[in-house]
Amino acid sequence: MKVVLTAFLSCLLLFNNVIMTHAEKADKKTEEEKTEEKQVDEKFKIPNSVMNITKENTYPNPTQDLPYLQPSDLAQQLIETADVPIENPDLIRMLNETTISDAPLAFGYRATIYMGQWPLFYESSETSANWEYQKINTNMYDNRGGKIAHQIHYQQEAEKHVKGGLTAKIESAEDVKKMMLLKAMQKTNLPLSFQTIIGGGTKKDQVYNIAPKRLGYLYGYAPAINEKGKVTFGEVYLVLKGNKRTLVIKNITSQGIGAWIPIQDHVSFGFLVSEKPR
């Protein structure tokens, strides 16, 4: 009896150690995931030199709203039969509009419907921010003859259109841009758009001091996100066999692609004081 009890306690202790080890690994993994998420957040944290001008902008930019399109029940069933992921919002919209009725006498019925070649999904490999993507404005004041400091602030001299875009030619460019924009928005949590406009006369109250006998330059830049990855294309077929329906993807190819996507209604400022004109 004592031997049996000892063996039982040893097994119980061993089981407890295994449970504790798994729990410690789970806790460690959770901490690692939290650290990684924090690093991602820090990577896209807006610097102090970048200011939001949504309220001050004299040109009201439309909000770029590209929510993930929810597949219908039928579309979801079809997507799950495909060999590759399908994330293209326009293809999902087409599948949502598809209606297939069950036929009681469909035994032996076969049909293959070609739905075209589509960019199916975009896989992001690198996302980075360039807070000085494009210079949009310069405010300058010559205080070389002054005896006290002079204060200047940002005022947009002229309306400026800032455009992003794909870094290479690619088929179905608009579909690809939508998928890249959605992915970049998810990763950065920033207001992104392939075009943003800064209206002339836009002002910000932040004050910059120019000392006597100095020239002061306040530069304004439009920030942007650089997105890189690859797009997977394929020919999409809807195959019907009786009451069974599936999506078959043929001739799958991939292509690397990059894009610059401006951050909407944000300006990055650089202030420089000099003795000589620049």
Short mmCIF file of N, CA and C in Angstrom, two decimals, residues 84-202:
data_model
loop_
_atom_site.label_atom_id
_atom_site.label_comp_id
_atom_site.label_asym_id
_atom_site.label_seq_id
_atom_site.Cartn_x
_atom_site.Cartn_y
_atom_site.Cartn_z
N VAL A 84 -6.24 28.73 -51.68
CA VAL A 84 -5.48 29.90 -51.24
C VAL A 84 -6.44 30.89 -50.58
N PRO A 85 -5.93 31.77 -49.70
CA PRO A 85 -6.80 32.76 -49.07
C PRO A 85 -7.38 33.72 -50.10
N ILE A 86 -8.57 34.22 -49.81
CA ILE A 86 -9.21 35.22 -50.67
C ILE A 86 -9.57 36.41 -49.79
N GLU A 87 -8.92 37.57 -50.07
CA GLU A 87 -9.14 38.77 -49.27
C GLU A 87 -9.56 39.96 -50.12
N ASN A 88 -9.58 39.80 -51.43
CA ASN A 88 -9.92 40.91 -52.32
C ASN A 88 -11.36 41.35 -52.07
N PRO A 89 -11.58 42.60 -51.61
CA PRO A 89 -12.95 43.05 -51.31
C PRO A 89 -13.89 42.99 -52.51
N ASP A 90 -13.37 43.29 -53.71
CA ASP A 90 -14.22 43.27 -54.90
C ASP A 90 -14.63 41.85 -55.29
N LEU A 91 -13.73 40.90 -55.11
CA LEU A 91 -14.07 39.50 -55.39
C LEU A 91 -15.07 38.99 -54.35
N ILE A 92 -14.87 39.36 -53.10
CA ILE A 92 -15.81 38.97 -52.05
C ILE A 92 -17.19 39.58 -52.32
N ARG A 93 -17.21 40.82 -52.80
CA ARG A 93 -18.48 41.47 -53.13
C ARG A 93 -19.19 40.70 -54.25
N MET A 94 -18.44 40.25 -55.25
CA MET A 94 -19.03 39.47 -56.34
C MET A 94 -19.61 38.16 -55.82
N LEU A 95 -18.85 37.51 -54.92
CA LEU A 95 -19.34 36.26 -54.34
C LEU A 95 -20.58 36.50 -53.48
N ASN A 96 -20.63 37.65 -52.80
CA ASN A 96 -21.81 37.99 -51.99
C ASN A 96 -23.05 38.15 -52.86
N GLU A 97 -22.85 38.57 -54.11
CA GLU A 97 -23.98 38.79 -55.01
C GLU A 97 -24.36 37.52 -55.77
N THR A 98 -23.61 36.44 -55.54
CA THR A 98 -23.87 35.18 -56.22
C THR A 98 -24.97 34.41 -55.50
N THR A 99 -25.91 33.87 -56.26
CA THR A 99 -27.00 33.06 -55.70
C THR A 99 -27.02 31.72 -56.41
N ILE A 100 -26.99 30.63 -55.62
CA ILE A 100 -27.06 29.28 -56.18
C ILE A 100 -28.16 28.54 -55.43
N SER A 101 -29.18 28.13 -56.15
CA SER A 101 -30.30 27.43 -55.53
C SER A 101 -30.06 25.92 -55.56
N ASP A 102 -30.43 25.26 -54.46
CA ASP A 102 -30.36 23.79 -54.41
C ASP A 102 -31.46 23.22 -55.30
N ALA A 103 -31.10 22.27 -56.15
CA ALA A 103 -32.08 21.64 -57.03
C ALA A 103 -32.28 20.19 -56.60
N PRO A 104 -33.53 19.77 -56.36
CA PRO A 104 -33.77 18.39 -55.90
C PRO A 104 -33.38 17.34 -56.94
N LEU A 105 -33.33 17.73 -58.22
CA LEU A 105 -32.98 16.79 -59.28
C LEU A 105 -31.63 17.13 -59.89
N ALA A 106 -30.71 17.62 -59.04
CA ALA A 106 -29.41 18.07 -59.56
C ALA A 106 -28.40 16.95 -59.69
N PHE A 107 -28.80 15.70 -59.43
CA PHE A 107 -27.87 14.58 -59.51
C PHE A 107 -27.29 14.49 -60.93
N GLY A 108 -25.97 14.46 -61.02
CA GLY A 108 -25.31 14.37 -62.31
C GLY A 108 -25.07 15.70 -62.98
N TYR A 109 -25.57 16.78 -62.37
CA TYR A 109 -25.39 18.11 -62.97
C TYR A 109 -23.97 18.59 -62.73
N ARG A 110 -23.32 19.10 -63.78
CA ARG A 110 -21.95 19.61 -63.66
C ARG A 110 -21.83 20.92 -64.44
N ALA A 111 -21.10 21.86 -63.86
CA ALA A 111 -20.85 23.12 -64.56
C ALA A 111 -19.59 23.76 -63.99
N THR A 112 -18.81 24.40 -64.86
CA THR A 112 -17.62 25.14 -64.44
C THR A 112 -17.73 26.56 -65.00
N ILE A 113 -17.73 27.53 -64.11
CA ILE A 113 -17.93 28.93 -64.51
C ILE A 113 -16.64 29.70 -64.24
N TYR A 114 -16.09 30.28 -65.29
CA TYR A 114 -14.86 31.07 -65.16
C TYR A 114 -15.22 32.47 -64.67
N MET A 115 -14.65 32.88 -63.53
CA MET A 115 -14.96 34.17 -62.92
C MET A 115 -13.88 35.21 -63.15
N GLY A 116 -12.84 34.84 -63.90
CA GLY A 116 -11.80 35.80 -64.23
C GLY A 116 -10.53 35.60 -63.42
N GLN A 117 -9.50 36.36 -63.80
CA GLN A 117 -8.24 36.35 -63.04
C GLN A 117 -8.27 37.50 -62.05
N TRP A 118 -7.92 37.19 -60.80
CA TRP A 118 -8.03 38.17 -59.72
C TRP A 118 -6.76 38.22 -58.88
N PRO A 119 -6.45 39.40 -58.33
CA PRO A 119 -5.51 39.44 -57.21
C PRO A 119 -6.26 38.92 -55.98
N LEU A 120 -5.80 37.84 -55.40
CA LEU A 120 -6.56 37.14 -54.36
C LEU A 120 -6.28 37.67 -52.96
N PHE A 121 -5.00 37.86 -52.66
CA PHE A 121 -4.66 38.39 -51.34
C PHE A 121 -3.30 39.06 -51.37
N TYR A 122 -3.09 39.93 -50.39
CA TYR A 122 -1.81 40.65 -50.27
C TYR A 122 -1.17 40.24 -48.95
N GLU A 123 0.10 39.88 -49.00
CA GLU A 123 0.88 39.50 -47.81
C GLU A 123 1.94 40.56 -47.54
N SER A 124 1.82 41.23 -46.41
CA SER A 124 2.76 42.31 -46.07
C SER A 124 4.04 41.74 -45.49
N SER A 125 5.17 42.26 -45.95
CA SER A 125 6.47 41.82 -45.42
C SER A 125 7.17 42.92 -44.63
N GLU A 126 6.87 44.19 -44.96
CA GLU A 126 7.53 45.30 -44.26
C GLU A 126 6.65 46.55 -44.34
N THR A 127 6.50 47.21 -43.21
CA THR A 127 5.75 48.46 -43.13
C THR A 127 6.57 49.45 -42.33
N SER A 128 6.84 50.62 -42.91
CA SER A 128 7.66 51.61 -42.22
C SER A 128 7.10 53.01 -42.48
N ALA A 129 7.47 53.94 -41.60
CA ALA A 129 6.98 55.32 -41.72
C ALA A 129 8.10 56.25 -42.17
N ASN A 130 7.78 57.17 -43.06
CA ASN A 130 8.68 58.25 -43.44
C ASN A 130 7.96 59.55 -43.07
N TRP A 131 8.38 60.16 -41.97
CA TRP A 131 7.68 61.32 -41.44
C TRP A 131 7.96 62.58 -42.27
N GLU A 132 8.93 62.51 -43.18
CA GLU A 132 9.23 63.64 -44.07
C GLU A 132 9.19 63.17 -45.52
N TYR A 133 8.09 62.58 -45.89
CA TYR A 133 7.92 61.98 -47.22
C TYR A 133 7.99 63.03 -48.33
N GLN A 134 7.32 64.16 -48.15
CA GLN A 134 7.31 65.18 -49.20
C GLN A 134 7.18 66.57 -48.59
N LYS A 135 8.10 67.49 -49.00
CA LYS A 135 8.02 68.86 -48.48
C LYS A 135 6.83 69.58 -49.11
N ILE A 136 6.04 70.23 -48.26
CA ILE A 136 4.82 70.87 -48.75
C ILE A 136 4.80 72.38 -48.50
N ASN A 137 5.71 72.87 -47.63
CA ASN A 137 5.62 74.30 -47.29
C ASN A 137 6.91 74.79 -46.63
N THR A 138 7.20 76.08 -46.81
CA THR A 138 8.31 76.72 -46.10
C THR A 138 7.86 78.10 -45.62
N ASN A 139 7.96 78.31 -44.31
CA ASN A 139 7.74 79.65 -43.74
C ASN A 139 9.10 80.17 -43.31
N MET A 140 9.44 81.42 -43.73
CA MET A 140 10.75 81.99 -43.43
C MET A 140 10.61 83.41 -42.89
N TYR A 141 11.49 83.74 -41.93
CA TYR A 141 11.53 85.12 -41.44
C TYR A 141 12.99 85.53 -41.23
N ASP A 142 13.33 86.75 -41.75
CA ASP A 142 14.69 87.27 -41.62
C ASP A 142 14.75 88.20 -40.40
N ASN A 143 15.40 87.70 -39.35
CA ASN A 143 15.52 88.50 -38.12
C ASN A 143 16.96 88.96 -37.89
N ARG A 144 17.72 89.07 -38.99
CA ARG A 144 19.12 89.47 -38.85
C ARG A 144 19.26 90.93 -38.40
N GLY A 145 18.22 91.72 -38.69
CA GLY A 145 18.26 93.11 -38.24
C GLY A 145 17.50 93.34 -36.96
N GLY A 146 16.95 92.29 -36.38
CA GLY A 146 16.15 92.42 -35.16
C GLY A 146 16.99 92.45 -33.90
N LYS A 147 16.41 92.98 -32.85
CA LYS A 147 17.09 93.05 -31.55
C LYS A 147 16.46 92.11 -30.51
N ILE A 148 15.27 91.61 -30.83
CA ILE A 148 14.61 90.65 -29.94
C ILE A 148 14.18 89.45 -30.78
N ALA A 149 13.87 88.38 -30.09
CA ALA A 149 13.44 87.16 -30.79
C ALA A 149 12.11 87.41 -31.50
N HIS A 150 11.97 86.80 -32.65
CA HIS A 150 10.72 86.91 -33.42
C HIS A 150 10.04 85.54 -33.47
N GLN A 151 8.72 85.55 -33.29
CA GLN A 151 7.97 84.30 -33.28
C GLN A 151 7.30 84.07 -34.63
N ILE A 152 7.42 82.84 -35.13
CA ILE A 152 6.68 82.46 -36.33
C ILE A 152 5.90 81.18 -36.05
N HIS A 153 4.90 80.93 -36.86
CA HIS A 153 4.15 79.68 -36.77
C HIS A 153 3.81 79.20 -38.18
N TYR A 154 3.35 77.99 -38.27
CA TYR A 154 3.07 77.37 -39.57
C TYR A 154 1.86 78.00 -40.23
N GLN A 155 2.03 78.39 -41.50
CA GLN A 155 0.93 78.83 -42.34
C GLN A 155 1.17 78.30 -43.74
N GLN A 156 0.24 77.50 -44.24
CA GLN A 156 0.38 76.89 -45.56
C GLN A 156 0.24 77.96 -46.63
N GLU A 157 1.30 78.14 -47.42
CA GLU A 157 1.32 79.19 -48.42
C GLU A 157 0.41 78.90 -49.61
N ALA A 158 0.33 77.65 -50.03
CA ALA A 158 -0.48 77.29 -51.20
C ALA A 158 -1.06 75.90 -51.00
N GLU A 159 -2.17 75.64 -51.67
CA GLU A 159 -2.79 74.30 -51.59
C GLU A 159 -1.82 73.26 -52.15
N LYS A 160 -1.71 72.16 -51.43
CA LYS A 160 -0.75 71.12 -51.83
C LYS A 160 -1.44 69.76 -51.90
N HIS A 161 -1.28 69.10 -53.06
CA HIS A 161 -1.81 67.75 -53.25
C HIS A 161 -0.67 66.75 -53.05
N VAL A 162 -0.85 65.85 -52.13
CA VAL A 162 0.17 64.84 -51.85
C VAL A 162 -0.38 63.48 -52.28
N LYS A 163 0.29 62.88 -53.26
CA LYS A 163 -0.18 61.60 -53.81
C LYS A 163 0.80 60.48 -53.50
N GLY A 164 0.25 59.35 -53.16
CA GLY A 164 1.04 58.14 -53.03
C GLY A 164 0.85 57.30 -54.28
N GLY A 165 1.09 56.01 -54.15
CA GLY A 165 0.88 55.13 -55.30
C GLY A 165 1.75 53.89 -55.21
N LEU A 166 1.54 52.99 -56.15
CA LEU A 166 2.33 51.77 -56.23
C LEU A 166 3.71 52.07 -56.80
N THR A 167 4.69 51.31 -56.39
CA THR A 167 6.07 51.55 -56.84
C THR A 167 6.40 50.82 -58.14
N ALA A 168 5.47 50.01 -58.64
CA ALA A 168 5.70 49.28 -59.89
C ALA A 168 4.36 49.02 -60.56
N LYS A 169 4.41 48.76 -61.87
CA LYS A 169 3.18 48.43 -62.59
C LYS A 169 2.73 47.02 -62.22
N ILE A 170 1.42 46.86 -62.12
CA ILE A 170 0.88 45.56 -61.74
C ILE A 170 -0.55 45.47 -62.27
N GLU A 171 -0.97 44.26 -62.59
CA GLU A 171 -2.35 44.08 -63.06
C GLU A 171 -3.34 44.36 -61.93
N SER A 172 -4.53 44.83 -62.31
CA SER A 172 -5.60 45.12 -61.34
C SER A 172 -5.07 46.02 -60.22
N ALA A 173 -4.43 47.12 -60.62
CA ALA A 173 -3.76 48.00 -59.66
C ALA A 173 -4.70 48.54 -58.58
N GLU A 174 -5.93 48.88 -58.95
CA GLU A 174 -6.86 49.44 -57.98
C GLU A 174 -7.23 48.42 -56.91
N ASP A 175 -7.44 47.17 -57.31
CA ASP A 175 -7.73 46.11 -56.33
C ASP A 175 -6.54 45.91 -55.39
N VAL A 176 -5.34 45.93 -55.97
CA VAL A 176 -4.12 45.75 -55.17
C VAL A 176 -3.96 46.89 -54.17
N LYS A 177 -4.22 48.12 -54.61
CA LYS A 177 -4.12 49.28 -53.72
C LYS A 177 -5.08 49.17 -52.54
N LYS A 178 -6.29 48.70 -52.80
CA LYS A 178 -7.27 48.54 -51.72
C LYS A 178 -6.78 47.54 -50.67
N MET A 179 -6.23 46.42 -51.13
CA MET A 179 -5.75 45.40 -50.19
C MET A 179 -4.54 45.90 -49.40
N MET A 180 -3.64 46.62 -50.07
CA MET A 180 -2.47 47.16 -49.38
C MET A 180 -2.87 48.24 -48.38
N LEU A 181 -3.84 49.05 -48.75
CA LEU A 181 -4.33 50.10 -47.85
C LEU A 181 -4.96 49.50 -46.61
N LEU A 182 -5.78 48.47 -46.79
CA LEU A 182 -6.42 47.80 -45.65
C LEU A 182 -5.37 47.22 -44.71
N LYS A 183 -4.36 46.55 -45.29
CA LYS A 183 -3.31 45.93 -44.46
C LYS A 183 -2.51 46.97 -43.70
N ALA A 184 -2.15 48.07 -44.39
CA ALA A 184 -1.37 49.13 -43.75
C ALA A 184 -2.18 49.81 -42.65
N MET A 185 -3.46 50.01 -42.85
CA MET A 185 -4.32 50.60 -41.82
C MET A 185 -4.37 49.71 -40.58
N GLN A 186 -4.50 48.39 -40.80
CA GLN A 186 -4.55 47.45 -39.69
C GLN A 186 -3.25 47.46 -38.89
N LYS A 187 -2.11 47.54 -39.60
CA LYS A 187 -0.81 47.46 -38.93
C LYS A 187 -0.42 48.75 -38.22
N THR A 188 -0.82 49.90 -38.77
CA THR A 188 -0.36 51.19 -38.21
C THR A 188 -1.40 51.91 -37.37
N ASN A 189 -2.68 51.61 -37.61
CA ASN A 189 -3.77 52.32 -36.94
C ASN A 189 -3.69 53.83 -37.20
N LEU A 190 -3.29 54.20 -38.41
CA LEU A 190 -3.16 55.59 -38.81
C LEU A 190 -4.16 55.91 -39.92
N PRO A 191 -4.58 57.18 -40.05
CA PRO A 191 -5.51 57.56 -41.11
C PRO A 191 -4.78 57.66 -42.45
N LEU A 192 -4.89 56.65 -43.26
CA LEU A 192 -4.12 56.58 -44.50
C LEU A 192 -5.02 56.79 -45.72
N SER A 193 -4.43 57.35 -46.76
CA SER A 193 -5.13 57.56 -48.03
C SER A 193 -4.09 57.73 -49.12
N PHE A 194 -4.40 57.27 -50.34
CA PHE A 194 -3.43 57.42 -51.43
C PHE A 194 -3.35 58.86 -51.92
N GLN A 195 -4.26 59.72 -51.45
CA GLN A 195 -4.13 61.15 -51.75
C GLN A 195 -4.68 61.96 -50.58
N THR A 196 -3.93 62.98 -50.19
CA THR A 196 -4.41 63.92 -49.18
C THR A 196 -4.07 65.33 -49.64
N ILE A 197 -4.92 66.29 -49.26
CA ILE A 197 -4.75 67.67 -49.70
C ILE A 197 -4.64 68.58 -48.49
N ILE A 198 -3.63 69.46 -48.52
CA ILE A 198 -3.47 70.47 -47.47
C ILE A 198 -3.88 71.80 -48.09
N GLY A 199 -4.92 72.40 -47.55
CA GLY A 199 -5.47 73.62 -48.12
C GLY A 199 -4.61 74.84 -47.85
N GLY A 200 -4.57 75.77 -48.80
CA GLY A 200 -3.85 77.02 -48.60
C GLY A 200 -4.45 77.81 -47.44
N GLY A 201 -3.59 78.44 -46.65
CA GLY A 201 -4.06 79.20 -45.49
C GLY A 201 -4.23 78.38 -44.23
N THR A 202 -3.97 77.09 -44.29
CA THR A 202 -4.04 76.25 -43.09
C THR A 202 -2.97 76.73 -42.09
#
